[in-house]
Each structure stands twice: as structure tokens, then as C-alpha cells.
């Protein structure tokens, strides 16, 4: 077999693009050693690189839309200087290494402390830089969907789809109550995802308070055993970014007014 590195690289690109017939044809043309074919290899290579790049961009855009993030967030937009969060751990999680072994993350803190921002930023990073499949849910909306599919006689469909995801983000666990039956359905879903799909949960509750959400202490203990088996816990504190910003903005007119009175 003739050795042609340029043709070999093209065959690899064609196969990655699932153009197997063309890949086989390139192999045959390489064997023939046609000067015209060899002269065309640089142009063919550039065309395939352009096609690969375009598919990657379209795939990323599709996955970002399919994830259903409430807003686009990245780590560059997170104000670590005003946060109590462990920046080193946040940046470590942002590398998404925990996804390779289906580890979990729990973000614990008060309202407005950046939990959703950090969870979304990790999800966006997983899609844009690691080609992972991510799904974002409000926890209450997910529980409602689980109850609805049960009423329709189609239990397990949501869980079945989510086992094919690399990361599921459940936002705001504990902010709004749900029924005991809904808690049981969420428990079964998380049990099915255990060691298959990574889960990020944002919550304002300590682990000891989770039983108030799920309603069953024994089930809650079993859930926490699974969830925290391979889990990273990131605390964001209790001081709200939004409260601090609104307080700072409210103070500005007062200071400006004081300067104007002084100058008068």
C-alpha cells in the first residue's frame, strides 16, 4: 500500500464525517498514485476542515439550545472577588473532569449567591469544550414533568432520555415544595442516573434539611448516600449578589446628592 500522509489525514477526516464511501475512494486513488489526485489533496483537505469546523459550530449551537439553560453564563462573568465561593474548586469543576467518572456536584448557598450562574457555566463549558450532552431543569418543573408522564401512563421516559446525557443540572432544590409522590419520582430518577450521568444540584438547604423536601427521611438518606458517594460540594455563602448590588446602587444617589448640597 502506498504511504501518503496527506491522503491518510483526509481519510481520517472523511470517516469522522461519516463519509465512508469517499474515504474508501480516496484510499483507492492513493493506491493508483495519480498526479492529478495528489495535486488536489491540499484543496480537498481545506474543504474537509471547513466542513468539520462548520459541523462543530452547528452541533454546539444545537446542544446549547437543547440544554435549555435559562441564560448563557460563563466563568469569566462570575465575580469571585465578591463571593465566598472556593475559587480553586470552582475552576477545577469548570474543567469538567468530574464528568468522566459520572461524579456529582452540589452547590449550596443562599439565594442570589451565584449557584445557578456557576452551574450553568459548568454546563456551557461541558458543551462548548468537551462536546458533552447537558440538560438543565428547574427542580420543580422536572418533578411536575415526572408526575405528568406517570399520569399519562408513560413512566420512565424522561429517565430513559436523561441516562443518555452526560450532565443533568437540577436548579433550586428546596425553593418550592412538591408532593411526596413527586419526591419519590425524583428519587427514582436520581437513582437511575447514579454512576451513569453526572448531576449538579443547586440548593439553599443543608443536607439535614432535604428530608423536608422529599418527605421521607429514609428515602432522603438513601438518596444522599448515592448522591454524595462521589460528590464535590461547593458552598457559595449566604450574602446575595443581587442584594449587595441593589444596596450599592441605592446608596449612590444619596452620595451624589450630598456632594451637590456641599457644592451649593
PDB file of C-alpha atoms in Angstrom:
ATOM      1  CA  UNK A   1       0.000   0.000   0.000  1.00  0.00           C
ATOM      2  CA  UNK A   2       1.343   3.431  -0.948  1.00  0.00           C
ATOM      3  CA  UNK A   3       2.092   5.657   2.059  1.00  0.00           C
ATOM      4  CA  UNK A   4       0.731   9.183   1.681  1.00  0.00           C
ATOM      5  CA  UNK A   5       0.345  11.099   4.979  1.00  0.00           C
ATOM      6  CA  UNK A   6      -1.837  13.801   3.387  1.00  0.00           C
ATOM      7  CA  UNK A   7      -4.227  11.208   1.961  1.00  0.00           C
ATOM      8  CA  UNK A   8      -4.233   9.373   5.285  1.00  0.00           C
ATOM      9  CA  UNK A   9      -5.281  12.545   7.126  1.00  0.00           C
ATOM     10  CA  UNK A  10      -8.069  13.095   4.603  1.00  0.00           C
ATOM     11  CA  UNK A  11      -9.331   9.542   5.063  1.00  0.00           C
ATOM     12  CA  UNK A  12      -9.475  10.116   8.832  1.00  0.00           C
ATOM     13  CA  UNK A  13     -11.463  13.338   8.348  1.00  0.00           C
ATOM     14  CA  UNK A  14     -13.852  11.668   5.915  1.00  0.00           C
ATOM     15  CA  UNK A  15     -14.515   8.825   8.327  1.00  0.00           C
ATOM     16  CA  UNK A  16     -15.118  11.251  11.202  1.00  0.00           C
ATOM     17  CA  UNK A  17     -17.651  12.995   8.954  1.00  0.00           C
ATOM     18  CA  UNK A  18     -19.225   9.573   8.216  1.00  0.00           C
ATOM     19  CA  UNK A  19     -18.322   9.824   4.512  1.00  0.00           C
ATOM     20  CA  UNK A  20     -17.178   6.227   4.325  1.00  0.00           C
ATOM     21  CA  UNK A  21     -17.653   5.806   0.588  1.00  0.00           C
ATOM     22  CA  UNK A  22     -15.459   8.805  -0.131  1.00  0.00           C
ATOM     23  CA  UNK A  23     -12.871   7.561   2.369  1.00  0.00           C
ATOM     24  CA  UNK A  24     -12.673   4.240   0.536  1.00  0.00           C
ATOM     25  CA  UNK A  25     -12.401   6.044  -2.805  1.00  0.00           C
ATOM     26  CA  UNK A  26      -9.517   8.189  -1.518  1.00  0.00           C
ATOM     27  CA  UNK A  27      -7.713   5.022  -0.454  1.00  0.00           C
ATOM     28  CA  UNK A  28      -8.130   3.552  -3.919  1.00  0.00           C
ATOM     29  CA  UNK A  29      -6.980   6.753  -5.642  1.00  0.00           C
ATOM     30  CA  UNK A  30      -3.950   6.866  -3.360  1.00  0.00           C
ATOM     31  CA  UNK A  31      -3.034   3.351  -4.475  1.00  0.00           C
ATOM     32  CA  UNK A  32      -3.243   4.430  -8.108  1.00  0.00           C
ATOM     33  CA  UNK A  33      -0.799   7.277  -7.478  1.00  0.00           C
ATOM     34  CA  UNK A  34      -2.460   9.701  -9.880  1.00  0.00           C
ATOM     35  CA  UNK A  35      -0.524  13.010 -10.067  1.00  0.00           C
ATOM     36  CA  UNK A  36      -3.774  14.920 -10.602  1.00  0.00           C
ATOM     37  CA  UNK A  37      -5.275  13.399  -7.449  1.00  0.00           C
ATOM     38  CA  UNK A  38      -2.179  14.163  -5.370  1.00  0.00           C
ATOM     39  CA  UNK A  39      -2.226  17.762  -6.614  1.00  0.00           C
ATOM     40  CA  UNK A  40      -5.840  18.084  -5.449  1.00  0.00           C
ATOM     41  CA  UNK A  41      -5.162  16.819  -1.920  1.00  0.00           C
ATOM     42  CA  UNK A  42      -4.404  20.254  -0.344  1.00  0.00           C
ATOM     43  CA  UNK A  43      -7.674  21.711  -1.669  1.00  0.00           C
ATOM     44  CA  UNK A  44      -9.646  18.657  -0.528  1.00  0.00           C
ATOM     45  CA  UNK A  45      -8.038  18.910   2.898  1.00  0.00           C
ATOM     46  CA  UNK A  46      -9.046  22.567   3.269  1.00  0.00           C
ATOM     47  CA  UNK A  47     -12.623  21.818   2.204  1.00  0.00           C
ATOM     48  CA  UNK A  48     -12.930  19.000   4.722  1.00  0.00           C
ATOM     49  CA  UNK A  49     -11.511  21.148   7.519  1.00  0.00           C
ATOM     50  CA  UNK A  50     -14.083  23.828   6.706  1.00  0.00           C
ATOM     51  CA  UNK A  51     -16.893  21.240   6.766  1.00  0.00           C
ATOM     52  CA  UNK A  52     -15.647  19.811  10.079  1.00  0.00           C
ATOM     53  CA  UNK A  53     -15.492  23.276  11.667  1.00  0.00           C
ATOM     54  CA  UNK A  54     -18.971  24.179  10.416  1.00  0.00           C
ATOM     55  CA  UNK A  55     -20.454  20.953  11.770  1.00  0.00           C
ATOM     56  CA  UNK A  56     -18.830  21.552  15.157  1.00  0.00           C
ATOM     57  CA  UNK A  57     -20.266  25.074  15.352  1.00  0.00           C
ATOM     58  CA  UNK A  58     -23.757  23.881  14.390  1.00  0.00           C
ATOM     59  CA  UNK A  59     -23.548  20.946  16.797  1.00  0.00           C
ATOM     60  CA  UNK A  60     -22.510  23.213  19.672  1.00  0.00           C
ATOM     61  CA  UNK A  61     -25.336  25.644  18.924  1.00  0.00           C
ATOM     62  CA  UNK A  62     -27.817  22.765  18.839  1.00  0.00           C
ATOM     63  CA  UNK A  63     -26.584  21.302  22.143  1.00  0.00           C
ATOM     64  CA  UNK A  64     -26.716  24.717  23.857  1.00  0.00           C
ATOM     65  CA  UNK A  65     -30.326  25.099  22.719  1.00  0.00           C
ATOM     66  CA  UNK A  66     -31.222  21.532  23.712  1.00  0.00           C
ATOM     67  CA  UNK A  67     -29.744  22.076  27.205  1.00  0.00           C
ATOM     68  CA  UNK A  68     -32.406  24.764  27.868  1.00  0.00           C
ATOM     69  CA  UNK A  69     -30.274  26.985  30.068  1.00  0.00           C
ATOM     70  CA  UNK A  70     -32.280  29.957  31.427  1.00  0.00           C
ATOM     71  CA  UNK A  71     -29.439  32.258  30.330  1.00  0.00           C
ATOM     72  CA  UNK A  72     -25.977  31.909  28.830  1.00  0.00           C
ATOM     73  CA  UNK A  73     -23.344  32.130  31.574  1.00  0.00           C
ATOM     74  CA  UNK A  74     -19.597  31.580  31.669  1.00  0.00           C
ATOM     75  CA  UNK A  75     -16.982  31.633  34.393  1.00  0.00           C
ATOM     76  CA  UNK A  76     -15.456  34.881  33.119  1.00  0.00           C
ATOM     77  CA  UNK A  77     -18.661  36.630  34.131  1.00  0.00           C
ATOM     78  CA  UNK A  78     -18.590  35.375  37.723  1.00  0.00           C
ATOM     79  CA  UNK A  79     -17.395  37.876  40.348  1.00  0.00           C
ATOM     80  CA  UNK A  80     -15.159  35.795  42.595  1.00  0.00           C
ATOM     81  CA  UNK A  81     -13.956  38.921  44.418  1.00  0.00           C
ATOM     82  CA  UNK A  82     -17.452  39.464  45.831  1.00  0.00           C
ATOM     83  CA  UNK A  83     -18.157  35.814  46.542  1.00  0.00           C
ATOM     84  CA  UNK A  84     -17.438  33.427  49.389  1.00  0.00           C
ATOM     85  CA  UNK A  85     -17.050  30.523  46.959  1.00  0.00           C
ATOM     86  CA  UNK A  86     -13.855  28.470  46.827  1.00  0.00           C
ATOM     87  CA  UNK A  87     -12.463  29.784  43.538  1.00  0.00           C
ATOM     88  CA  UNK A  88      -9.899  26.992  43.140  1.00  0.00           C
ATOM     89  CA  UNK A  89     -12.591  24.312  43.459  1.00  0.00           C
ATOM     90  CA  UNK A  90     -14.949  26.204  41.143  1.00  0.00           C
ATOM     91  CA  UNK A  91     -12.255  26.394  38.458  1.00  0.00           C
ATOM     92  CA  UNK A  92     -11.388  22.730  38.960  1.00  0.00           C
ATOM     93  CA  UNK A  93     -15.034  21.733  38.428  1.00  0.00           C
ATOM     94  CA  UNK A  94     -15.182  24.030  35.403  1.00  0.00           C
ATOM     95  CA  UNK A  95     -12.588  21.789  33.728  1.00  0.00           C
ATOM     96  CA  UNK A  96     -15.345  19.123  33.730  1.00  0.00           C
ATOM     97  CA  UNK A  97     -13.037  16.245  34.683  1.00  0.00           C
ATOM     98  CA  UNK A  98     -15.706  15.017  37.124  1.00  0.00           C
ATOM     99  CA  UNK A  99     -17.916  14.088  34.169  1.00  0.00           C
ATOM    100  CA  UNK A 100     -15.581  11.316  33.054  1.00  0.00           C
ATOM    101  CA  UNK A 101     -16.443   9.205  36.117  1.00  0.00           C
ATOM    102  CA  UNK A 102     -20.059  10.392  36.496  1.00  0.00           C
ATOM    103  CA  UNK A 103     -19.294  12.274  39.724  1.00  0.00           C
ATOM    104  CA  UNK A 104     -21.820  14.762  41.116  1.00  0.00           C
ATOM    105  CA  UNK A 105     -21.728  18.369  42.315  1.00  0.00           C
ATOM    106  CA  UNK A 106     -23.897  20.086  44.940  1.00  0.00           C
ATOM    107  CA  UNK A 107     -23.854  23.885  45.098  1.00  0.00           C
ATOM    108  CA  UNK A 108     -25.132  25.063  48.489  1.00  0.00           C
ATOM    109  CA  UNK A 109     -25.846  28.668  49.429  1.00  0.00           C
ATOM    110  CA  UNK A 110     -28.384  31.387  49.953  1.00  0.00           C
ATOM    111  CA  UNK A 111     -30.483  32.966  47.206  1.00  0.00           C
ATOM    112  CA  UNK A 112     -28.577  35.242  44.843  1.00  0.00           C
ATOM    113  CA  UNK A 113     -25.115  33.870  45.681  1.00  0.00           C
ATOM    114  CA  UNK A 114     -24.295  32.627  42.185  1.00  0.00           C
ATOM    115  CA  UNK A 115     -25.242  28.950  42.355  1.00  0.00           C
ATOM    116  CA  UNK A 116     -27.198  28.950  39.101  1.00  0.00           C
ATOM    117  CA  UNK A 117     -24.515  31.032  37.384  1.00  0.00           C
ATOM    118  CA  UNK A 118     -21.782  28.556  38.333  1.00  0.00           C
ATOM    119  CA  UNK A 119     -23.871  25.501  37.456  1.00  0.00           C
ATOM    120  CA  UNK A 120     -24.750  26.981  34.065  1.00  0.00           C
ATOM    121  CA  UNK A 121     -21.141  27.995  33.386  1.00  0.00           C
ATOM    122  CA  UNK A 122     -20.005  24.408  34.023  1.00  0.00           C
ATOM    123  CA  UNK A 123     -22.750  23.112  31.727  1.00  0.00           C
ATOM    124  CA  UNK A 124     -21.832  25.557  28.971  1.00  0.00           C
ATOM    125  CA  UNK A 125     -18.168  24.600  29.283  1.00  0.00           C
ATOM    126  CA  UNK A 126     -19.077  20.908  29.040  1.00  0.00           C
ATOM    127  CA  UNK A 127     -20.862  21.550  25.740  1.00  0.00           C
ATOM    128  CA  UNK A 128     -18.537  24.074  24.141  1.00  0.00           C
ATOM    129  CA  UNK A 129     -15.196  22.498  25.023  1.00  0.00           C
ATOM    130  CA  UNK A 130     -15.932  18.836  25.751  1.00  0.00           C
ATOM    131  CA  UNK A 131     -18.850  18.066  23.406  1.00  0.00           C
ATOM    132  CA  UNK A 132     -20.983  16.763  26.255  1.00  0.00           C
ATOM    133  CA  UNK A 133     -24.767  16.455  26.299  1.00  0.00           C
ATOM    134  CA  UNK A 134     -26.301  18.578  29.056  1.00  0.00           C
ATOM    135  CA  UNK A 135     -29.872  19.176  30.273  1.00  0.00           C
ATOM    136  CA  UNK A 136     -30.873  21.959  32.668  1.00  0.00           C
ATOM    137  CA  UNK A 137     -34.073  21.793  34.756  1.00  0.00           C
ATOM    138  CA  UNK A 138     -35.777  23.790  37.422  1.00  0.00           C
ATOM    139  CA  UNK A 139     -36.225  21.029  40.001  1.00  0.00           C
ATOM    140  CA  UNK A 140     -39.930  21.738  40.495  1.00  0.00           C
ATOM    141  CA  UNK A 141     -40.545  21.752  36.724  1.00  0.00           C
ATOM    142  CA  UNK A 142     -38.804  18.388  36.430  1.00  0.00           C
ATOM    143  CA  UNK A 143     -40.893  16.913  39.260  1.00  0.00           C
ATOM    144  CA  UNK A 144     -44.059  18.213  37.592  1.00  0.00           C
ATOM    145  CA  UNK A 145     -42.979  16.602  34.312  1.00  0.00           C
ATOM    146  CA  UNK A 146     -42.300  13.293  36.090  1.00  0.00           C
ATOM    147  CA  UNK A 147     -45.744  13.361  37.686  1.00  0.00           C
ATOM    148  CA  UNK A 148     -47.371  14.225  34.359  1.00  0.00           C
ATOM    149  CA  UNK A 149     -45.750  11.345  32.491  1.00  0.00           C
ATOM    150  CA  UNK A 150     -46.869   8.971  35.260  1.00  0.00           C
ATOM    151  CA  UNK A 151     -50.463  10.211  34.944  1.00  0.00           C
ATOM    152  CA  UNK A 152     -50.246   9.611  31.193  1.00  0.00           C
ATOM    153  CA  UNK A 153     -49.143   6.024  31.794  1.00  0.00           C
ATOM    154  CA  UNK A 154     -45.666   6.620  30.389  1.00  0.00           C
ATOM    155  CA  UNK A 155     -43.371   6.432  33.431  1.00  0.00           C
ATOM    156  CA  UNK A 156     -39.645   6.190  32.847  1.00  0.00           C
ATOM    157  CA  UNK A 157     -39.453   8.032  29.527  1.00  0.00           C
ATOM    158  CA  UNK A 158     -37.765  11.122  30.961  1.00  0.00           C
ATOM    159  CA  UNK A 159     -35.330   8.996  32.957  1.00  0.00           C
ATOM    160  CA  UNK A 160     -34.564   6.941  29.865  1.00  0.00           C
ATOM    161  CA  UNK A 161     -33.681  10.062  27.878  1.00  0.00           C
ATOM    162  CA  UNK A 162     -31.598  11.579  30.650  1.00  0.00           C
ATOM    163  CA  UNK A 163     -29.438   8.455  31.037  1.00  0.00           C
ATOM    164  CA  UNK A 164     -28.080   9.348  27.589  1.00  0.00           C
ATOM    165  CA  UNK A 165     -26.986  12.774  28.856  1.00  0.00           C
ATOM    166  CA  UNK A 166     -23.549  13.417  30.299  1.00  0.00           C
ATOM    167  CA  UNK A 167     -24.754  16.035  32.789  1.00  0.00           C
ATOM    168  CA  UNK A 168     -28.136  16.893  34.311  1.00  0.00           C
ATOM    169  CA  UNK A 169     -28.463  20.166  36.229  1.00  0.00           C
ATOM    170  CA  UNK A 170     -31.270  20.454  38.807  1.00  0.00           C
ATOM    171  CA  UNK A 171     -31.678  24.061  39.876  1.00  0.00           C
ATOM    172  CA  UNK A 172     -33.229  25.415  43.072  1.00  0.00           C
ATOM    173  CA  UNK A 173     -33.940  22.269  45.060  1.00  0.00           C
ATOM    174  CA  UNK A 174     -35.869  23.354  48.151  1.00  0.00           C
ATOM    175  CA  UNK A 175     -37.079  26.746  46.949  1.00  0.00           C
ATOM    176  CA  UNK A 176     -40.577  25.458  46.207  1.00  0.00           C
ATOM    177  CA  UNK A 177     -42.266  22.403  47.752  1.00  0.00           C
ATOM    178  CA  UNK A 178     -43.534  19.409  45.819  1.00  0.00           C
ATOM    179  CA  UNK A 179     -45.671  16.442  46.761  1.00  0.00           C
ATOM    180  CA  UNK A 180     -44.440  13.274  48.454  1.00  0.00           C
ATOM    181  CA  UNK A 181     -45.196  11.339  45.273  1.00  0.00           C
ATOM    182  CA  UNK A 182     -43.138  13.848  43.311  1.00  0.00           C
ATOM    183  CA  UNK A 183     -40.267  13.406  45.744  1.00  0.00           C
ATOM    184  CA  UNK A 184     -40.421   9.648  45.256  1.00  0.00           C
ATOM    185  CA  UNK A 185     -40.330  10.055  41.469  1.00  0.00           C
ATOM    186  CA  UNK A 186     -37.310  12.361  41.719  1.00  0.00           C
ATOM    187  CA  UNK A 187     -35.618   9.838  43.996  1.00  0.00           C
ATOM    188  CA  UNK A 188     -36.129   7.059  41.434  1.00  0.00           C
ATOM    189  CA  UNK A 189     -34.820   9.289  38.637  1.00  0.00           C
ATOM    190  CA  UNK A 190     -31.656  10.184  40.538  1.00  0.00           C
ATOM    191  CA  UNK A 191     -31.189   6.522  41.447  1.00  0.00           C
ATOM    192  CA  UNK A 192     -31.321   5.615  37.760  1.00  0.00           C
ATOM    193  CA  UNK A 193     -28.758   8.292  36.890  1.00  0.00           C
ATOM    194  CA  UNK A 194     -26.438   7.110  39.666  1.00  0.00           C
ATOM    195  CA  UNK A 195     -22.966   6.275  38.282  1.00  0.00           C
ATOM    196  CA  UNK A 196     -24.238   6.790  34.715  1.00  0.00           C
ATOM    197  CA  UNK A 197     -24.831  10.517  34.417  1.00  0.00           C
ATOM    198  CA  UNK A 198     -23.343  13.356  36.441  1.00  0.00           C
ATOM    199  CA  UNK A 199     -25.794  15.549  38.337  1.00  0.00           C
ATOM    200  CA  UNK A 200     -25.345  19.121  39.531  1.00  0.00           C
ATOM    201  CA  UNK A 201     -27.860  20.261  42.166  1.00  0.00           C
ATOM    202  CA  UNK A 202     -28.175  23.843  43.390  1.00  0.00           C
ATOM    203  CA  UNK A 203     -29.936  24.303  46.723  1.00  0.00           C
ATOM    204  CA  UNK A 204     -30.370  26.670  49.646  1.00  0.00           C
ATOM    205  CA  UNK A 205     -30.769  23.740  52.040  1.00  0.00           C
ATOM    206  CA  UNK A 206     -28.227  21.892  54.122  1.00  0.00           C
ATOM    207  CA  UNK A 207     -28.267  18.117  53.676  1.00  0.00           C
ATOM    208  CA  UNK A 208     -30.032  17.772  57.024  1.00  0.00           C
ATOM    209  CA  UNK A 209     -32.976  19.763  55.637  1.00  0.00           C
ATOM    210  CA  UNK A 210     -33.501  17.680  52.495  1.00  0.00           C
ATOM    211  CA  UNK A 211     -35.986  15.406  54.263  1.00  0.00           C
ATOM    212  CA  UNK A 212     -38.368  18.388  54.474  1.00  0.00           C
ATOM    213  CA  UNK A 213     -38.435  18.422  50.653  1.00  0.00           C
ATOM    214  CA  UNK A 214     -38.674  14.694  49.977  1.00  0.00           C
ATOM    215  CA  UNK A 215     -40.956  13.971  52.924  1.00  0.00           C
ATOM    216  CA  UNK A 216     -39.456  10.566  53.729  1.00  0.00           C
ATOM    217  CA  UNK A 217     -36.328  10.562  55.943  1.00  0.00           C
ATOM    218  CA  UNK A 218     -35.302   7.020  54.961  1.00  0.00           C
ATOM    219  CA  UNK A 219     -35.631   7.747  51.259  1.00  0.00           C
ATOM    220  CA  UNK A 220     -33.737  11.001  51.705  1.00  0.00           C
ATOM    221  CA  UNK A 221     -30.899   9.177  53.473  1.00  0.00           C
ATOM    222  CA  UNK A 222     -30.727   6.630  50.657  1.00  0.00           C
ATOM    223  CA  UNK A 223     -30.690   9.432  48.080  1.00  0.00           C
ATOM    224  CA  UNK A 224     -27.914  11.303  49.860  1.00  0.00           C
ATOM    225  CA  UNK A 225     -25.872   8.105  50.121  1.00  0.00           C
ATOM    226  CA  UNK A 226     -25.999   7.733  46.343  1.00  0.00           C
ATOM    227  CA  UNK A 227     -25.646  11.407  45.511  1.00  0.00           C
ATOM    228  CA  UNK A 228     -22.713  12.119  47.815  1.00  0.00           C
ATOM    229  CA  UNK A 229     -20.870   8.849  47.129  1.00  0.00           C
ATOM    230  CA  UNK A 230     -18.770  10.616  44.509  1.00  0.00           C
ATOM    231  CA  UNK A 231     -19.627  14.238  45.059  1.00  0.00           C
ATOM    232  CA  UNK A 232     -17.990  17.667  45.118  1.00  0.00           C
ATOM    233  CA  UNK A 233     -19.651  20.196  47.430  1.00  0.00           C
ATOM    234  CA  UNK A 234     -19.249  23.881  46.626  1.00  0.00           C
ATOM    235  CA  UNK A 235     -20.571  26.435  49.123  1.00  0.00           C
ATOM    236  CA  UNK A 236     -21.483  29.896  47.827  1.00  0.00           C
ATOM    237  CA  UNK A 237     -22.277  31.558  51.155  1.00  0.00           C
ATOM    238  CA  UNK A 238     -25.370  33.490  52.170  1.00  0.00           C
ATOM    239  CA  UNK A 239     -24.715  37.073  51.025  1.00  0.00           C
ATOM    240  CA  UNK A 240     -26.777  37.783  47.927  1.00  0.00           C
ATOM    241  CA  UNK A 241     -25.003  39.415  44.969  1.00  0.00           C
ATOM    242  CA  UNK A 242     -28.283  40.997  43.933  1.00  0.00           C
ATOM    243  CA  UNK A 243     -28.890  42.431  47.411  1.00  0.00           C
ATOM    244  CA  UNK A 244     -25.368  43.854  47.588  1.00  0.00           C
ATOM    245  CA  UNK A 245     -25.660  45.404  44.132  1.00  0.00           C
ATOM    246  CA  UNK A 246     -29.075  46.899  44.816  1.00  0.00           C
ATOM    247  CA  UNK A 247     -27.831  48.299  48.127  1.00  0.00           C
ATOM    248  CA  UNK A 248     -24.788  49.828  46.461  1.00  0.00           C
ATOM    249  CA  UNK A 249     -26.892  51.359  43.689  1.00  0.00           C
ATOM    250  CA  UNK A 250     -29.383  52.729  46.180  1.00  0.00           C
ATOM    251  CA  UNK A 251     -26.554  54.439  48.069  1.00  0.00           C
ATOM    252  CA  UNK A 252     -25.116  56.217  45.015  1.00  0.00           C
ATOM    253  CA  UNK A 253     -27.832  58.895  44.588  1.00  0.00           C
ATOM    254  CA  UNK A 254     -27.523  59.784  48.262  1.00  0.00           C
ATOM    255  CA  UNK A 255     -23.793  60.386  47.910  1.00  0.00           C
ATOM    256  CA  UNK A 256     -24.309  62.409  44.723  1.00  0.00           C
ATOM    257  CA  UNK A 257     -26.984  64.496  46.413  1.00  0.00           C
ATOM    258  CA  UNK A 258     -24.652  65.154  49.369  1.00  0.00           C
ATOM    259  CA  UNK A 259     -21.918  66.413  47.026  1.00  0.00           C
ATOM    260  CA  UNK A 260     -24.374  68.711  45.261  1.00  0.00           C
ATOM    261  CA  UNK A 261     -25.568  70.159  48.593  1.00  0.00           C
ATOM    262  CA  UNK A 262     -21.979  70.684  49.681  1.00  0.00           C
ATOM    263  CA  UNK A 263     -21.065  72.464  46.464  1.00  0.00           C
ATOM    264  CA  UNK A 264     -24.146  74.702  46.779  1.00  0.00           C
TER     265      UNK A 264
END
